[in-house]
């Protein structure tokens, strides 16, 4: 089946604010639910905590008054990079927009373009400690 015939190939753009409306995030935030007192683990390619979306941290949880990334480490072999390719930071940025008061914990489970089960499980196990 040729999908181009059945479905038009329209151009789509990224708009986080439009997507937040789809999940009623603005209404939820107006009711005072912004993730205060919570943390979200992003087990992905790492999180670039220096990005402005996370408070332009100079180090993990620094400055404590604005930095939203409270932990950042590798369960995969340490590659000395904050984020291997930007994917983990993108995921964390979405979380930061949906829950503007939650803290972020970035765990790098990837080595190159793949993540082993043992590194993923190590990240999951860390969350239960």
Tab-separated table of C-alpha atoms in Angstrom:
chain	number	residue	atom	x	y	z
A	1	UNK	CA	0.000	0.000	0.000
A	2	UNK	CA	1.359	3.428	-0.932
A	3	UNK	CA	0.838	5.643	2.131
A	4	UNK	CA	1.447	8.817	0.138
A	5	UNK	CA	-1.673	8.102	-1.851
A	6	UNK	CA	-3.897	7.479	1.185
A	7	UNK	CA	-2.457	10.073	3.546
A	8	UNK	CA	-1.161	13.526	2.658
A	9	UNK	CA	2.421	14.184	3.650
A	10	UNK	CA	1.885	17.418	5.561
A	11	UNK	CA	4.680	19.333	7.249
A	12	UNK	CA	4.635	19.284	11.048
A	13	UNK	CA	6.496	21.588	13.398
A	14	UNK	CA	7.685	21.228	16.971
A	15	UNK	CA	5.766	23.377	19.438
A	16	UNK	CA	6.095	22.326	23.074
A	17	UNK	CA	3.450	24.779	24.219
A	18	UNK	CA	0.873	23.316	21.825
A	19	UNK	CA	1.692	19.813	23.037
A	20	UNK	CA	1.381	20.889	26.653
A	21	UNK	CA	-2.177	21.980	25.913
A	22	UNK	CA	-2.965	18.498	24.590
A	23	UNK	CA	-2.214	17.005	28.008
A	24	UNK	CA	-3.873	19.875	29.927
A	25	UNK	CA	-0.573	20.846	31.524
A	26	UNK	CA	-1.360	24.584	31.780
A	27	UNK	CA	-4.586	23.863	33.664
A	28	UNK	CA	-2.784	21.428	35.952
A	29	UNK	CA	-0.040	23.976	36.678
A	30	UNK	CA	-2.662	26.646	37.413
A	31	UNK	CA	-4.085	24.333	40.081
A	32	UNK	CA	-0.655	24.242	41.726
A	33	UNK	CA	0.592	20.905	40.407
A	34	UNK	CA	4.034	21.555	38.951
A	35	UNK	CA	6.055	18.703	40.383
A	36	UNK	CA	7.297	20.484	43.497
A	37	UNK	CA	9.012	18.054	45.860
A	38	UNK	CA	9.493	15.402	43.163
A	39	UNK	CA	12.361	14.133	41.023
A	40	UNK	CA	12.279	12.423	37.643
A	41	UNK	CA	14.991	10.020	36.480
A	42	UNK	CA	15.970	10.262	32.824
A	43	UNK	CA	17.825	7.046	31.938
A	44	UNK	CA	19.043	7.942	28.467
A	45	UNK	CA	22.168	9.494	26.900
A	46	UNK	CA	22.826	11.839	29.837
A	47	UNK	CA	21.630	15.366	30.619
A	48	UNK	CA	23.539	18.546	29.777
A	49	UNK	CA	22.887	20.353	33.041
A	50	UNK	CA	24.657	23.471	31.716
A	51	UNK	CA	21.705	24.166	29.394
A	52	UNK	CA	19.471	27.084	30.380
A	53	UNK	CA	16.384	24.809	30.513
A	54	UNK	CA	17.880	23.248	33.631
A	55	UNK	CA	19.048	26.425	35.349
A	56	UNK	CA	22.413	26.917	33.615
A	57	UNK	CA	24.116	24.835	36.277
A	58	UNK	CA	27.865	25.102	36.674
A	59	UNK	CA	27.890	21.636	38.262
A	60	UNK	CA	25.245	19.202	39.482
A	61	UNK	CA	22.890	21.048	41.854
A	62	UNK	CA	24.979	24.242	41.535
A	63	UNK	CA	23.743	26.850	42.100
A	64	UNK	CA	21.250	25.027	44.280
A	65	UNK	CA	18.763	27.898	44.025
A	66	UNK	CA	18.273	27.497	40.246
A	67	UNK	CA	19.852	24.218	39.108
A	68	UNK	CA	17.197	21.582	38.457
A	69	UNK	CA	19.619	18.689	37.868
A	70	UNK	CA	20.329	17.197	41.288
A	71	UNK	CA	22.184	14.061	40.126
A	72	UNK	CA	24.016	13.129	36.934
A	73	UNK	CA	26.139	10.033	36.371
A	74	UNK	CA	26.851	7.130	34.037
A	75	UNK	CA	25.939	3.498	34.608
A	76	UNK	CA	27.484	2.768	31.212
A	77	UNK	CA	31.256	3.197	30.993
A	78	UNK	CA	31.946	6.868	31.774
A	79	UNK	CA	32.628	8.766	28.547
A	80	UNK	CA	33.252	12.138	30.260
A	81	UNK	CA	30.364	13.719	28.348
A	82	UNK	CA	27.280	15.336	29.862
A	83	UNK	CA	25.088	14.021	27.034
A	84	UNK	CA	26.325	11.715	24.285
A	85	UNK	CA	24.100	13.099	21.522
A	86	UNK	CA	21.474	15.418	23.014
A	87	UNK	CA	18.604	12.920	23.222
A	88	UNK	CA	18.616	12.657	27.023
A	89	UNK	CA	18.689	16.442	27.361
A	90	UNK	CA	15.740	16.683	24.976
A	91	UNK	CA	13.734	14.190	27.047
A	92	UNK	CA	14.691	16.014	30.260
A	93	UNK	CA	13.664	19.310	28.655
A	94	UNK	CA	10.196	17.908	27.962
A	95	UNK	CA	9.924	16.764	31.582
A	96	UNK	CA	11.079	20.220	32.722
A	97	UNK	CA	8.298	21.872	30.699
A	98	UNK	CA	5.584	19.468	31.811
A	99	UNK	CA	6.581	19.618	35.490
A	100	UNK	CA	8.320	22.987	35.927
A	101	UNK	CA	9.142	22.452	39.611
A	102	UNK	CA	10.404	18.862	39.518
A	103	UNK	CA	14.099	18.052	39.861
A	104	UNK	CA	15.959	16.067	37.197
A	105	UNK	CA	18.258	13.083	37.687
A	106	UNK	CA	20.221	12.210	34.551
A	107	UNK	CA	21.634	8.712	34.201
A	108	UNK	CA	23.674	7.937	31.082
A	109	UNK	CA	23.002	4.311	30.143
A	110	UNK	CA	24.353	4.541	26.583
A	111	UNK	CA	27.717	3.638	25.118
A	112	UNK	CA	27.727	5.113	21.643
A	113	UNK	CA	24.420	4.330	19.962
A	114	UNK	CA	23.371	1.438	22.191
A	115	UNK	CA	22.589	0.680	25.807
A	116	UNK	CA	23.166	-2.698	27.421
A	117	UNK	CA	20.549	-4.328	29.597
A	118	UNK	CA	22.960	-4.360	32.539
A	119	UNK	CA	23.495	-0.582	32.330
A	120	UNK	CA	19.744	0.069	32.038
A	121	UNK	CA	19.023	-2.263	34.959
A	122	UNK	CA	21.744	-0.571	37.020
A	123	UNK	CA	19.941	2.759	36.480
A	124	UNK	CA	16.597	1.246	37.446
A	125	UNK	CA	18.130	-0.391	40.512
A	126	UNK	CA	19.661	2.939	41.557
A	127	UNK	CA	16.173	4.454	41.717
A	128	UNK	CA	15.114	1.990	44.402
A	129	UNK	CA	17.974	2.877	46.753
